[in-house]
mmCIF file of C-alpha atoms in Angstrom:
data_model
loop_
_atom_site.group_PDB
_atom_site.id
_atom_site.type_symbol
_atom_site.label_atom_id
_atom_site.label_comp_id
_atom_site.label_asym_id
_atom_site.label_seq_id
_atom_site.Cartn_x
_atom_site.Cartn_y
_atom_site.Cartn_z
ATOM 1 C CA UNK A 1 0.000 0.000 0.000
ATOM 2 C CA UNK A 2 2.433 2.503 0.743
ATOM 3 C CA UNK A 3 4.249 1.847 -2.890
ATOM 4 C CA UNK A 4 1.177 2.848 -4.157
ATOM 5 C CA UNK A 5 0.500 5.520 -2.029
ATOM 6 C CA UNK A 6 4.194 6.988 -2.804
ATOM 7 C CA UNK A 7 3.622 5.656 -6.851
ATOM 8 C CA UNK A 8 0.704 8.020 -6.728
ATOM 9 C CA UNK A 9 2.360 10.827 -5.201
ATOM 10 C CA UNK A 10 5.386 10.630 -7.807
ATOM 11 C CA UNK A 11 3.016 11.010 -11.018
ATOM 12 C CA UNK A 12 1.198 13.569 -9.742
ATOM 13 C CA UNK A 13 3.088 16.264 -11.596
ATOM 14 C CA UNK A 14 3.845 13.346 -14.555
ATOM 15 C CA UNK A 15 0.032 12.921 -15.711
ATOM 16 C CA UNK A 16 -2.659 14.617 -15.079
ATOM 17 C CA UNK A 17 -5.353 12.251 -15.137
ATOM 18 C CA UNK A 18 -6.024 10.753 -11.925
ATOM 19 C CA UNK A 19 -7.572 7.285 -13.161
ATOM 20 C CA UNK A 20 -3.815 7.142 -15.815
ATOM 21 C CA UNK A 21 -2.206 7.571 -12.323
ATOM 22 C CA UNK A 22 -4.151 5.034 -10.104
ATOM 23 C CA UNK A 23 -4.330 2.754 -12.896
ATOM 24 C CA UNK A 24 -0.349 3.036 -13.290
ATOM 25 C CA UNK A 25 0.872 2.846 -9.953
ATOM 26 C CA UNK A 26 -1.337 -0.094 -9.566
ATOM 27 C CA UNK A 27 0.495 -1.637 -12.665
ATOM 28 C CA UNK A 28 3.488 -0.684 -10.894
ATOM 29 C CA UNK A 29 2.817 -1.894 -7.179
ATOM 30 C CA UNK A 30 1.162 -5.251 -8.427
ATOM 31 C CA UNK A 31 3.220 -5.715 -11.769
ATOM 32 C CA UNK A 32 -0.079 -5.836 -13.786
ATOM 33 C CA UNK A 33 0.041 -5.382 -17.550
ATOM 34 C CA UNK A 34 -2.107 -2.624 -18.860
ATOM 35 C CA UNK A 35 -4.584 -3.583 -21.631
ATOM 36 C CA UNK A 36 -5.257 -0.222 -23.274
ATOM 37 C CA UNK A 37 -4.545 1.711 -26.508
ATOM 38 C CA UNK A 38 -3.377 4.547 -25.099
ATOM 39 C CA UNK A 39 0.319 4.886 -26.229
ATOM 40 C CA UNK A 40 0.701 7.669 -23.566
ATOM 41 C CA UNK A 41 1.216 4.820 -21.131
ATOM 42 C CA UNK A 42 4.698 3.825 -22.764
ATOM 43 C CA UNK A 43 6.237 7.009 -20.716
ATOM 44 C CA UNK A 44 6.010 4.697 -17.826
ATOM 45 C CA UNK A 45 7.458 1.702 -16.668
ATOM 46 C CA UNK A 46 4.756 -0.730 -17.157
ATOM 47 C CA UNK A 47 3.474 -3.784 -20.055
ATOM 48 C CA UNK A 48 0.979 -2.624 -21.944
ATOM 49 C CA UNK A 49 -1.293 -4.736 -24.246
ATOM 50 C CA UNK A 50 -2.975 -3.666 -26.842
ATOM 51 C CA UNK A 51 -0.515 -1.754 -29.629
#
C-alpha cells in the first residue's frame, strides 16, 4: 500500500489524469500489464497490451 501511495504521489506532476495515475501505480505496485490503446502509457514503466 504505501508503494502505491508513494507511486501516486510521484506522477502527480507526470500525468494529469487521476484514473492514468491510479491505474499506473497499480500496474506498478502489483506488476499488472495494462490492456489499453493509449500509447501515452509507454512514458512509464509498465506492459501494456494492446498496440
Amino acid at each position: 500500500m504505501n508503494l502505491l501511495l508513494d507511486t501516486q504521489v510521484f506522477l502527480w506532476w507526470i500525468d494529469g489524469d487521476p484514473f492514468d495515475r491510479l491505474l499506473i501505480a497499480q500496474a506498478i505496485a502489483r506488476d499488472y500489464t495494462l490492456v489499453s490503446a493509449d500509447a501515452a502509457f509507454d512514458a512509464y514503466p509498465v506492459k501494456r497490451l494492446w498496440t
